[in-house]
Amino acid sequence: MIDTHLHLEELGDVTEVVEEAVDAGVSGMIAMGVDLERSRIALSLAHRHSEVWAAVGHFPLEPVDPDVDALRELAVDGRVVAIGEIGLDFEEAGDVDRTRQIERLDTLFGLAQELSLPVSIHNRGAGDELVQAIRRHPGVRGVMHYFALEWEWAERFLDLGFYLLFAGLITRPSRTGLREVVKRCPADRLLLETDSPYGNAHKRMGVPNRPAYLLDTAEVVAELRGLQLKELDELETENVMTLFTRIRS
Ligand SMILES: [Zn+2]
């Protein structure tokens, strides 16, 4: 299976982290970029490790506006498989107001459309605005990263053709509404992530997350959906190949 969203440059010895993940059954990972410099790092890691692909992006609360031309220069590289992490964050305190976040997102969606790359979306408290932004960019496709909402929201993003990305949060038994989404998500729209070093599974609270721990989440998803781990692995890998088309080539 593939960890489709993590921050690999924050995890220390990357060679060791990647080897540990592969040993655990995580055959690939997509390293996100949250600003230009870290997008460059993600790409350099993707060049150094055959199991790693990169996404280039700009986190919504970054103080400076994205340098779209520089991101485009990186994104033409075949090891870049997505534009991310991008999105809207209306909950975290920051200096970037909502209008500016939405303008930036429109620009980055434009880049994704131009390059036919999927997007990895961060959403905190901005569901309606995200739905509108996606509608303004027909053909934009991608994932709702760290999906944490109820079915009503899941349905809205699924209707727009988006995939749902499940992280360690779903392993918490208290998240009944979210676990319902895990059960009901169409099989061809389900993806997995760790969001390492964030997004810990229930049993590893307080420990920096690692891609090897994707299995914690996968085990719970498999159980909730009545699948063998191997079946989930095949299904998720197939979804990854369908959405992140550059991984196939
Ligand atoms: Zn992230």
PDB file of C-alpha atoms and ligand atoms in Angstrom:
ATOM      1  CA  MET A   1       0.000   0.000   0.000  1.00  0.00           C
ATOM      2  CA  ILE A   2       1.003   3.575  -0.457  1.00  0.00           C
ATOM      3  CA  ASP A   3       1.215   6.445   2.027  1.00  0.00           C
ATOM      4  CA  THR A   4      -0.243   9.169  -0.165  1.00  0.00           C
ATOM      5  CA  HIS A   5       0.486  12.176   2.075  1.00  0.00           C
ATOM      6  CA  LEU A   6       3.378  12.746   4.437  1.00  0.00           C
ATOM      7  CA  HIS A   7       6.040  15.298   5.308  1.00  0.00           C
ATOM      8  CA  LEU A   8       9.112  13.198   4.775  1.00  0.00           C
ATOM      9  CA  GLU A   9      11.655  15.994   5.232  1.00  0.00           C
ATOM     10  CA  GLU A  10      10.545  16.336   8.861  1.00  0.00           C
ATOM     11  CA  LEU A  11      11.315  12.734   9.775  1.00  0.00           C
ATOM     12  CA  GLY A  12      15.065  12.697  10.266  1.00  0.00           C
ATOM     13  CA  ASP A  13      17.053   9.896   8.580  1.00  0.00           C
ATOM     14  CA  VAL A  14      15.006   9.443   5.406  1.00  0.00           C
ATOM     15  CA  THR A  15      16.838   6.296   4.260  1.00  0.00           C
ATOM     16  CA  GLU A  16      16.021   4.590   7.541  1.00  0.00           C
ATOM     17  CA  VAL A  17      12.405   5.828   7.513  1.00  0.00           C
ATOM     18  CA  VAL A  18      11.859   4.591   3.946  1.00  0.00           C
ATOM     19  CA  GLU A  19      13.451   1.191   4.667  1.00  0.00           C
ATOM     20  CA  GLU A  20      11.341   0.754   7.779  1.00  0.00           C
ATOM     21  CA  ALA A  21       8.200   1.610   5.773  1.00  0.00           C
ATOM     22  CA  VAL A  22       9.042  -0.835   2.985  1.00  0.00           C
ATOM     23  CA  ASP A  23       9.706  -3.576   5.567  1.00  0.00           C
ATOM     24  CA  ALA A  24       6.253  -2.880   7.037  1.00  0.00           C
ATOM     25  CA  GLY A  25       4.597  -3.313   3.617  1.00  0.00           C
ATOM     26  CA  VAL A  26       4.369   0.341   2.571  1.00  0.00           C
ATOM     27  CA  SER A  27       5.748   0.164  -0.927  1.00  0.00           C
ATOM     28  CA  GLY A  28       5.526   3.841  -1.807  1.00  0.00           C
ATOM     29  CA  MET A  29       4.986   7.298  -0.377  1.00  0.00           C
ATOM     30  CA  ILE A  30       4.121  10.760  -1.666  1.00  0.00           C
ATOM     31  CA  ALA A  31       6.135  13.503   0.035  1.00  0.00           C
ATOM     32  CA  MET A  32       4.215  16.785   0.249  1.00  0.00           C
ATOM     33  CA  GLY A  33       5.603  20.267  -0.233  1.00  0.00           C
ATOM     34  CA  VAL A  34       4.243  23.053   1.959  1.00  0.00           C
ATOM     35  CA  ASP A  35       6.319  25.888   0.486  1.00  0.00           C
ATOM     36  CA  LEU A  36       8.781  26.319  -2.370  1.00  0.00           C
ATOM     37  CA  GLU A  37      11.872  25.278  -0.436  1.00  0.00           C
ATOM     38  CA  ARG A  38      10.239  22.205   1.034  1.00  0.00           C
ATOM     39  CA  SER A  39       8.741  21.297  -2.332  1.00  0.00           C
ATOM     40  CA  ARG A  40      12.319  21.295  -3.666  1.00  0.00           C
ATOM     41  CA  ILE A  41      13.373  19.037  -0.818  1.00  0.00           C
ATOM     42  CA  ALA A  42      10.445  16.674  -1.445  1.00  0.00           C
ATOM     43  CA  LEU A  43      11.465  16.421  -5.079  1.00  0.00           C
ATOM     44  CA  SER A  44      15.118  15.792  -4.233  1.00  0.00           C
ATOM     45  CA  LEU A  45      14.024  12.969  -1.896  1.00  0.00           C
ATOM     46  CA  ALA A  46      11.938  11.526  -4.730  1.00  0.00           C
ATOM     47  CA  HIS A  47      15.022  11.511  -6.933  1.00  0.00           C
ATOM     48  CA  ARG A  48      17.074   9.766  -4.269  1.00  0.00           C
ATOM     49  CA  HIS A  49      14.574   7.054  -3.272  1.00  0.00           C
ATOM     50  CA  SER A  50      12.690   4.988  -5.842  1.00  0.00           C
ATOM     51  CA  GLU A  51       9.813   4.433  -3.363  1.00  0.00           C
ATOM     52  CA  VAL A  52       9.222   8.174  -2.965  1.00  0.00           C
ATOM     53  CA  TRP A  53       7.256  10.536  -5.208  1.00  0.00           C
ATOM     54  CA  ALA A  54       6.813  14.232  -4.615  1.00  0.00           C
ATOM     55  CA  ALA A  55       4.029  16.782  -4.527  1.00  0.00           C
ATOM     56  CA  VAL A  56       4.774  20.482  -4.801  1.00  0.00           C
ATOM     57  CA  GLY A  57       2.556  22.982  -3.065  1.00  0.00           C
ATOM     58  CA  HIS A  58       1.989  25.884  -0.758  1.00  0.00           C
ATOM     59  CA  PHE A  59       0.262  25.610   2.613  1.00  0.00           C
ATOM     60  CA  PRO A  60      -2.658  28.061   2.985  1.00  0.00           C
ATOM     61  CA  LEU A  61      -1.208  29.815   6.043  1.00  0.00           C
ATOM     62  CA  GLU A  62       2.276  30.452   4.625  1.00  0.00           C
ATOM     63  CA  PRO A  63       3.000  34.167   5.124  1.00  0.00           C
ATOM     64  CA  VAL A  64       4.179  34.755   1.538  1.00  0.00           C
ATOM     65  CA  ASP A  65       2.180  34.154  -1.628  1.00  0.00           C
ATOM     66  CA  PRO A  66       3.116  31.110  -3.719  1.00  0.00           C
ATOM     67  CA  ASP A  67       5.714  31.519  -6.463  1.00  0.00           C
ATOM     68  CA  VAL A  68       3.664  29.727  -9.091  1.00  0.00           C
ATOM     69  CA  ASP A  69       6.310  29.936 -11.832  1.00  0.00           C
ATOM     70  CA  ALA A  70       8.899  28.306  -9.580  1.00  0.00           C
ATOM     71  CA  LEU A  71       6.414  25.624  -8.517  1.00  0.00           C
ATOM     72  CA  ARG A  72       5.598  24.983 -12.189  1.00  0.00           C
ATOM     73  CA  GLU A  73       9.298  24.515 -12.975  1.00  0.00           C
ATOM     74  CA  LEU A  74       9.473  21.830 -10.285  1.00  0.00           C
ATOM     75  CA  ALA A  75       6.140  20.251 -11.222  1.00  0.00           C
ATOM     76  CA  VAL A  76       7.127  19.376 -14.783  1.00  0.00           C
ATOM     77  CA  ASP A  77       9.536  16.808 -13.321  1.00  0.00           C
ATOM     78  CA  GLY A  78       8.172  13.280 -13.778  1.00  0.00           C
ATOM     79  CA  ARG A  79       8.693  12.446 -10.082  1.00  0.00           C
ATOM     80  CA  VAL A  80       6.118  15.100  -9.135  1.00  0.00           C
ATOM     81  CA  VAL A  81       2.723  13.398  -9.033  1.00  0.00           C
ATOM     82  CA  ALA A  82       0.482  16.038  -7.413  1.00  0.00           C
ATOM     83  CA  ILE A  83       0.028  19.646  -6.360  1.00  0.00           C
ATOM     84  CA  GLY A  84      -0.076  19.734  -2.565  1.00  0.00           C
ATOM     85  CA  GLU A  85      -0.336  20.465   0.185  1.00  0.00           C
ATOM     86  CA  ILE A  86      -2.747  23.237  -0.702  1.00  0.00           C
ATOM     87  CA  GLY A  87      -6.154  24.251   0.591  1.00  0.00           C
ATOM     88  CA  LEU A  88      -7.951  26.523   3.019  1.00  0.00           C
ATOM     89  CA  ASP A  89      -7.537  26.841   6.776  1.00  0.00           C
ATOM     90  CA  PHE A  90     -10.099  29.046   8.482  1.00  0.00           C
ATOM     91  CA  GLU A  91      -9.532  27.650  11.973  1.00  0.00           C
ATOM     92  CA  GLU A  92      -5.841  28.124  12.701  1.00  0.00           C
ATOM     93  CA  ALA A  93      -4.914  31.694  13.638  1.00  0.00           C
ATOM     94  CA  GLY A  94      -2.710  33.233  10.967  1.00  0.00           C
ATOM     95  CA  ASP A  95      -2.002  36.403   9.064  1.00  0.00           C
ATOM     96  CA  VAL A  96      -3.455  35.187   5.788  1.00  0.00           C
ATOM     97  CA  ASP A  97      -7.078  36.240   5.539  1.00  0.00           C
ATOM     98  CA  ARG A  98      -9.764  34.149   3.890  1.00  0.00           C
ATOM     99  CA  THR A  99      -9.951  36.137   0.680  1.00  0.00           C
ATOM    100  CA  ARG A 100      -6.213  35.835   0.135  1.00  0.00           C
ATOM    101  CA  GLN A 101      -6.293  32.109   0.855  1.00  0.00           C
ATOM    102  CA  ILE A 102      -9.063  31.653  -1.718  1.00  0.00           C
ATOM    103  CA  GLU A 103      -7.171  33.704  -4.335  1.00  0.00           C
ATOM    104  CA  ARG A 104      -4.057  31.598  -3.796  1.00  0.00           C
ATOM    105  CA  LEU A 105      -6.055  28.407  -4.045  1.00  0.00           C
ATOM    106  CA  ASP A 106      -7.578  29.508  -7.355  1.00  0.00           C
ATOM    107  CA  THR A 107      -4.063  30.097  -8.705  1.00  0.00           C
ATOM    108  CA  LEU A 108      -2.825  26.710  -7.512  1.00  0.00           C
ATOM    109  CA  PHE A 109      -5.900  24.909  -8.865  1.00  0.00           C
ATOM    110  CA  GLY A 110      -5.125  26.648 -12.160  1.00  0.00           C
ATOM    111  CA  LEU A 111      -1.620  25.190 -12.088  1.00  0.00           C
ATOM    112  CA  ALA A 112      -3.016  21.715 -11.364  1.00  0.00           C
ATOM    113  CA  GLN A 113      -5.415  22.035 -14.304  1.00  0.00           C
ATOM    114  CA  GLU A 114      -2.679  23.283 -16.618  1.00  0.00           C
ATOM    115  CA  LEU A 115      -0.396  20.345 -15.749  1.00  0.00           C
ATOM    116  CA  SER A 116      -3.207  17.757 -15.388  1.00  0.00           C
ATOM    117  CA  LEU A 117      -2.021  16.925 -11.887  1.00  0.00           C
ATOM    118  CA  PRO A 118      -4.277  15.924  -8.973  1.00  0.00           C
ATOM    119  CA  VAL A 119      -4.395  18.072  -5.824  1.00  0.00           C
ATOM    120  CA  SER A 120      -3.977  17.128  -2.155  1.00  0.00           C
ATOM    121  CA  ILE A 121      -6.309  19.387  -0.182  1.00  0.00           C
ATOM    122  CA  HIS A 122      -6.085  20.593   3.398  1.00  0.00           C
ATOM    123  CA  ASN A 123      -9.468  21.729   4.747  1.00  0.00           C
ATOM    124  CA  ARG A 124     -10.146  23.222   8.128  1.00  0.00           C
ATOM    125  CA  GLY A 125     -13.493  24.886   8.513  1.00  0.00           C
ATOM    126  CA  ALA A 126     -13.723  25.829   4.844  1.00  0.00           C
ATOM    127  CA  GLY A 127     -15.867  23.111   3.281  1.00  0.00           C
ATOM    128  CA  ASP A 128     -18.302  25.424   1.489  1.00  0.00           C
ATOM    129  CA  GLU A 129     -15.528  27.612   0.079  1.00  0.00           C
ATOM    130  CA  LEU A 130     -13.637  24.533  -1.107  1.00  0.00           C
ATOM    131  CA  VAL A 131     -16.682  23.138  -2.875  1.00  0.00           C
ATOM    132  CA  GLN A 132     -17.073  26.493  -4.642  1.00  0.00           C
ATOM    133  CA  ALA A 133     -13.382  26.638  -5.583  1.00  0.00           C
ATOM    134  CA  ILE A 134     -13.495  23.105  -7.032  1.00  0.00           C
ATOM    135  CA  ARG A 135     -16.583  24.046  -9.044  1.00  0.00           C
ATOM    136  CA  ARG A 136     -14.738  27.060 -10.474  1.00  0.00           C
ATOM    137  CA  HIS A 137     -12.102  24.658 -11.865  1.00  0.00           C
ATOM    138  CA  PRO A 138     -13.869  21.943 -13.826  1.00  0.00           C
ATOM    139  CA  GLY A 139     -11.714  18.885 -14.308  1.00  0.00           C
ATOM    140  CA  VAL A 140      -9.649  19.464 -11.188  1.00  0.00           C
ATOM    141  CA  ARG A 141      -9.408  16.172  -9.319  1.00  0.00           C
ATOM    142  CA  GLY A 142      -7.739  15.031  -6.175  1.00  0.00           C
ATOM    143  CA  VAL A 143      -8.035  14.032  -2.551  1.00  0.00           C
ATOM    144  CA  MET A 144      -9.502  15.509   0.591  1.00  0.00           C
ATOM    145  CA  HIS A 145      -6.513  14.971   2.860  1.00  0.00           C
ATOM    146  CA  TYR A 146      -7.021  13.974   6.522  1.00  0.00           C
ATOM    147  CA  PHE A 147     -10.737  13.568   5.990  1.00  0.00           C
ATOM    148  CA  ALA A 148     -12.378  14.143   9.387  1.00  0.00           C
ATOM    149  CA  LEU A 149     -15.992  15.073   8.640  1.00  0.00           C
ATOM    150  CA  GLU A 150     -19.362  13.356   8.590  1.00  0.00           C
ATOM    151  CA  TRP A 151     -21.014  11.596   5.672  1.00  0.00           C
ATOM    152  CA  GLU A 152     -22.927  14.680   4.456  1.00  0.00           C
ATOM    153  CA  TRP A 153     -19.598  16.346   3.676  1.00  0.00           C
ATOM    154  CA  ALA A 154     -18.076  13.177   2.279  1.00  0.00           C
ATOM    155  CA  GLU A 155     -20.943  12.968  -0.197  1.00  0.00           C
ATOM    156  CA  ARG A 156     -20.383  16.526  -1.400  1.00  0.00           C
ATOM    157  CA  PHE A 157     -16.732  15.916  -2.178  1.00  0.00           C
ATOM    158  CA  LEU A 158     -17.391  12.478  -3.665  1.00  0.00           C
ATOM    159  CA  ASP A 159     -20.021  14.065  -5.940  1.00  0.00           C
ATOM    160  CA  LEU A 160     -17.302  16.407  -7.208  1.00  0.00           C
ATOM    161  CA  GLY A 161     -15.193  13.384  -8.144  1.00  0.00           C
ATOM    162  CA  PHE A 162     -12.829  13.672  -5.203  1.00  0.00           C
ATOM    163  CA  TYR A 163     -11.203  10.858  -3.215  1.00  0.00           C
ATOM    164  CA  LEU A 164     -11.220  10.643   0.587  1.00  0.00           C
ATOM    165  CA  LEU A 165      -7.901  10.299   2.345  1.00  0.00           C
ATOM    166  CA  PHE A 166      -8.062   8.501   5.692  1.00  0.00           C
ATOM    167  CA  ALA A 167      -5.429   8.932   8.389  1.00  0.00           C
ATOM    168  CA  GLY A 168      -4.787   7.744  11.954  1.00  0.00           C
ATOM    169  CA  LEU A 169      -7.797   9.675  13.214  1.00  0.00           C
ATOM    170  CA  ILE A 170     -10.109   6.904  12.013  1.00  0.00           C
ATOM    171  CA  THR A 171      -8.471   4.469  14.472  1.00  0.00           C
ATOM    172  CA  ARG A 172     -10.026   6.364  17.387  1.00  0.00           C
ATOM    173  CA  PRO A 173     -13.113   4.429  18.483  1.00  0.00           C
ATOM    174  CA  SER A 174     -14.783   7.679  19.593  1.00  0.00           C
ATOM    175  CA  ARG A 175     -14.934   8.939  15.973  1.00  0.00           C
ATOM    176  CA  THR A 176     -18.113   7.063  15.123  1.00  0.00           C
ATOM    177  CA  GLY A 177     -19.326   9.484  12.423  1.00  0.00           C
ATOM    178  CA  LEU A 178     -15.994   9.362  10.644  1.00  0.00           C
ATOM    179  CA  ARG A 179     -15.849   5.567  10.893  1.00  0.00           C
ATOM    180  CA  GLU A 180     -19.250   5.485   9.223  1.00  0.00           C
ATOM    181  CA  VAL A 181     -17.674   7.434   6.329  1.00  0.00           C
ATOM    182  CA  VAL A 182     -14.875   4.837   6.153  1.00  0.00           C
ATOM    183  CA  LYS A 183     -17.518   2.128   5.766  1.00  0.00           C
ATOM    184  CA  ARG A 184     -19.604   3.980   3.186  1.00  0.00           C
ATOM    185  CA  CYS A 185     -16.840   5.479   1.029  1.00  0.00           C
ATOM    186  CA  PRO A 186     -17.013   3.910  -2.466  1.00  0.00           C
ATOM    187  CA  ALA A 187     -14.202   1.366  -2.887  1.00  0.00           C
ATOM    188  CA  ASP A 188     -12.772   3.241  -5.849  1.00  0.00           C
ATOM    189  CA  ARG A 189     -12.445   6.541  -3.931  1.00  0.00           C
ATOM    190  CA  LEU A 190     -10.591   5.433  -0.838  1.00  0.00           C
ATOM    191  CA  LEU A 191      -6.963   6.291  -0.099  1.00  0.00           C
ATOM    192  CA  LEU A 192      -4.666   6.054   2.921  1.00  0.00           C
ATOM    193  CA  GLU A 193      -2.098   8.372   4.465  1.00  0.00           C
ATOM    194  CA  THR A 194      -0.132   8.905   7.638  1.00  0.00           C
ATOM    195  CA  ASP A 195       0.471  12.688   7.362  1.00  0.00           C
ATOM    196  CA  SER A 196       3.728  11.904   9.221  1.00  0.00           C
ATOM    197  CA  PRO A 197       5.068  13.271  11.497  1.00  0.00           C
ATOM    198  CA  TYR A 198       1.497  14.344  12.370  1.00  0.00           C
ATOM    199  CA  GLY A 199      -1.750  12.396  12.337  1.00  0.00           C
ATOM    200  CA  ASN A 200      -0.949   9.638  14.814  1.00  0.00           C
ATOM    201  CA  ALA A 201      -3.028   6.523  15.177  1.00  0.00           C
ATOM    202  CA  HIS A 202      -4.881   6.086  18.458  1.00  0.00           C
ATOM    203  CA  LYS A 203      -2.380   3.620  19.894  1.00  0.00           C
ATOM    204  CA  ARG A 204       0.634   5.808  19.172  1.00  0.00           C
ATOM    205  CA  MET A 205      -0.450   9.092  20.697  1.00  0.00           C
ATOM    206  CA  GLY A 206       2.475  11.327  21.602  1.00  0.00           C
ATOM    207  CA  VAL A 207       4.942   9.627  19.248  1.00  0.00           C
ATOM    208  CA  PRO A 208       5.991  11.268  15.939  1.00  0.00           C
ATOM    209  CA  ASN A 209       4.178   9.442  13.173  1.00  0.00           C
ATOM    210  CA  ARG A 210       6.095   7.476  10.506  1.00  0.00           C
ATOM    211  CA  PRO A 211       5.032   5.961   7.177  1.00  0.00           C
ATOM    212  CA  ALA A 212       5.538   2.432   8.578  1.00  0.00           C
ATOM    213  CA  TYR A 213       2.590   3.150  10.866  1.00  0.00           C
ATOM    214  CA  LEU A 214       0.248   3.337   7.866  1.00  0.00           C
ATOM    215  CA  LEU A 215      -0.584  -0.247   8.771  1.00  0.00           C
ATOM    216  CA  ASP A 216      -2.319   0.913  11.992  1.00  0.00           C
ATOM    217  CA  THR A 217      -4.830   2.823   9.899  1.00  0.00           C
ATOM    218  CA  ALA A 218      -5.043   0.163   7.182  1.00  0.00           C
ATOM    219  CA  GLU A 219      -5.908  -2.540   9.727  1.00  0.00           C
ATOM    220  CA  VAL A 220      -8.838  -0.523  11.064  1.00  0.00           C
ATOM    221  CA  VAL A 221     -10.077   0.405   7.566  1.00  0.00           C
ATOM    222  CA  ALA A 222      -9.928  -3.259   6.532  1.00  0.00           C
ATOM    223  CA  GLU A 223     -11.819  -4.308   9.651  1.00  0.00           C
ATOM    224  CA  LEU A 224     -14.511  -1.638   9.222  1.00  0.00           C
ATOM    225  CA  ARG A 225     -15.041  -2.635   5.592  1.00  0.00           C
ATOM    226  CA  GLY A 226     -14.844  -6.390   6.163  1.00  0.00           C
ATOM    227  CA  LEU A 227     -11.767  -6.820   3.985  1.00  0.00           C
ATOM    228  CA  GLN A 228      -8.557  -8.772   4.341  1.00  0.00           C
ATOM    229  CA  LEU A 229      -5.541  -6.484   4.643  1.00  0.00           C
ATOM    230  CA  LYS A 230      -4.271  -7.861   1.334  1.00  0.00           C
ATOM    231  CA  GLU A 231      -7.538  -6.934  -0.408  1.00  0.00           C
ATOM    232  CA  LEU A 232      -7.365  -3.399   0.965  1.00  0.00           C
ATOM    233  CA  ASP A 233      -3.742  -3.164  -0.142  1.00  0.00           C
ATOM    234  CA  GLU A 234      -4.676  -4.111  -3.729  1.00  0.00           C
ATOM    235  CA  LEU A 235      -7.655  -1.787  -3.791  1.00  0.00           C
ATOM    236  CA  GLU A 236      -5.728   1.188  -2.438  1.00  0.00           C
ATOM    237  CA  THR A 237      -2.768   0.658  -4.744  1.00  0.00           C
ATOM    238  CA  GLU A 238      -5.112   0.524  -7.717  1.00  0.00           C
ATOM    239  CA  ASN A 239      -6.775   3.796  -6.619  1.00  0.00           C
ATOM    240  CA  VAL A 240      -3.360   5.425  -6.250  1.00  0.00           C
ATOM    241  CA  MET A 241      -2.434   4.408  -9.800  1.00  0.00           C
ATOM    242  CA  THR A 242      -5.744   5.693 -11.148  1.00  0.00           C
ATOM    243  CA  LEU A 243      -5.489   9.116  -9.524  1.00  0.00           C
ATOM    244  CA  PHE A 244      -1.744   9.764  -9.442  1.00  0.00           C
ATOM    245  CA  THR A 245      -1.208   8.787 -13.050  1.00  0.00           C
ATOM    246  CA  ARG A 246       2.455   9.793 -13.170  1.00  0.00           C
ATOM    247  CA  ILE A 247       3.291   6.993 -10.724  1.00  0.00           C
ATOM    248  CA  ARG A 248       2.313   4.469 -13.404  1.00  0.00           C
ATOM    249  CA  SER A 249       4.540   5.882 -16.105  1.00  0.00           C
TER     250      SER A 249
HETATM  251 ZN    ZN B   1       0.053  17.356   5.598  1.00  0.00          ZN
END
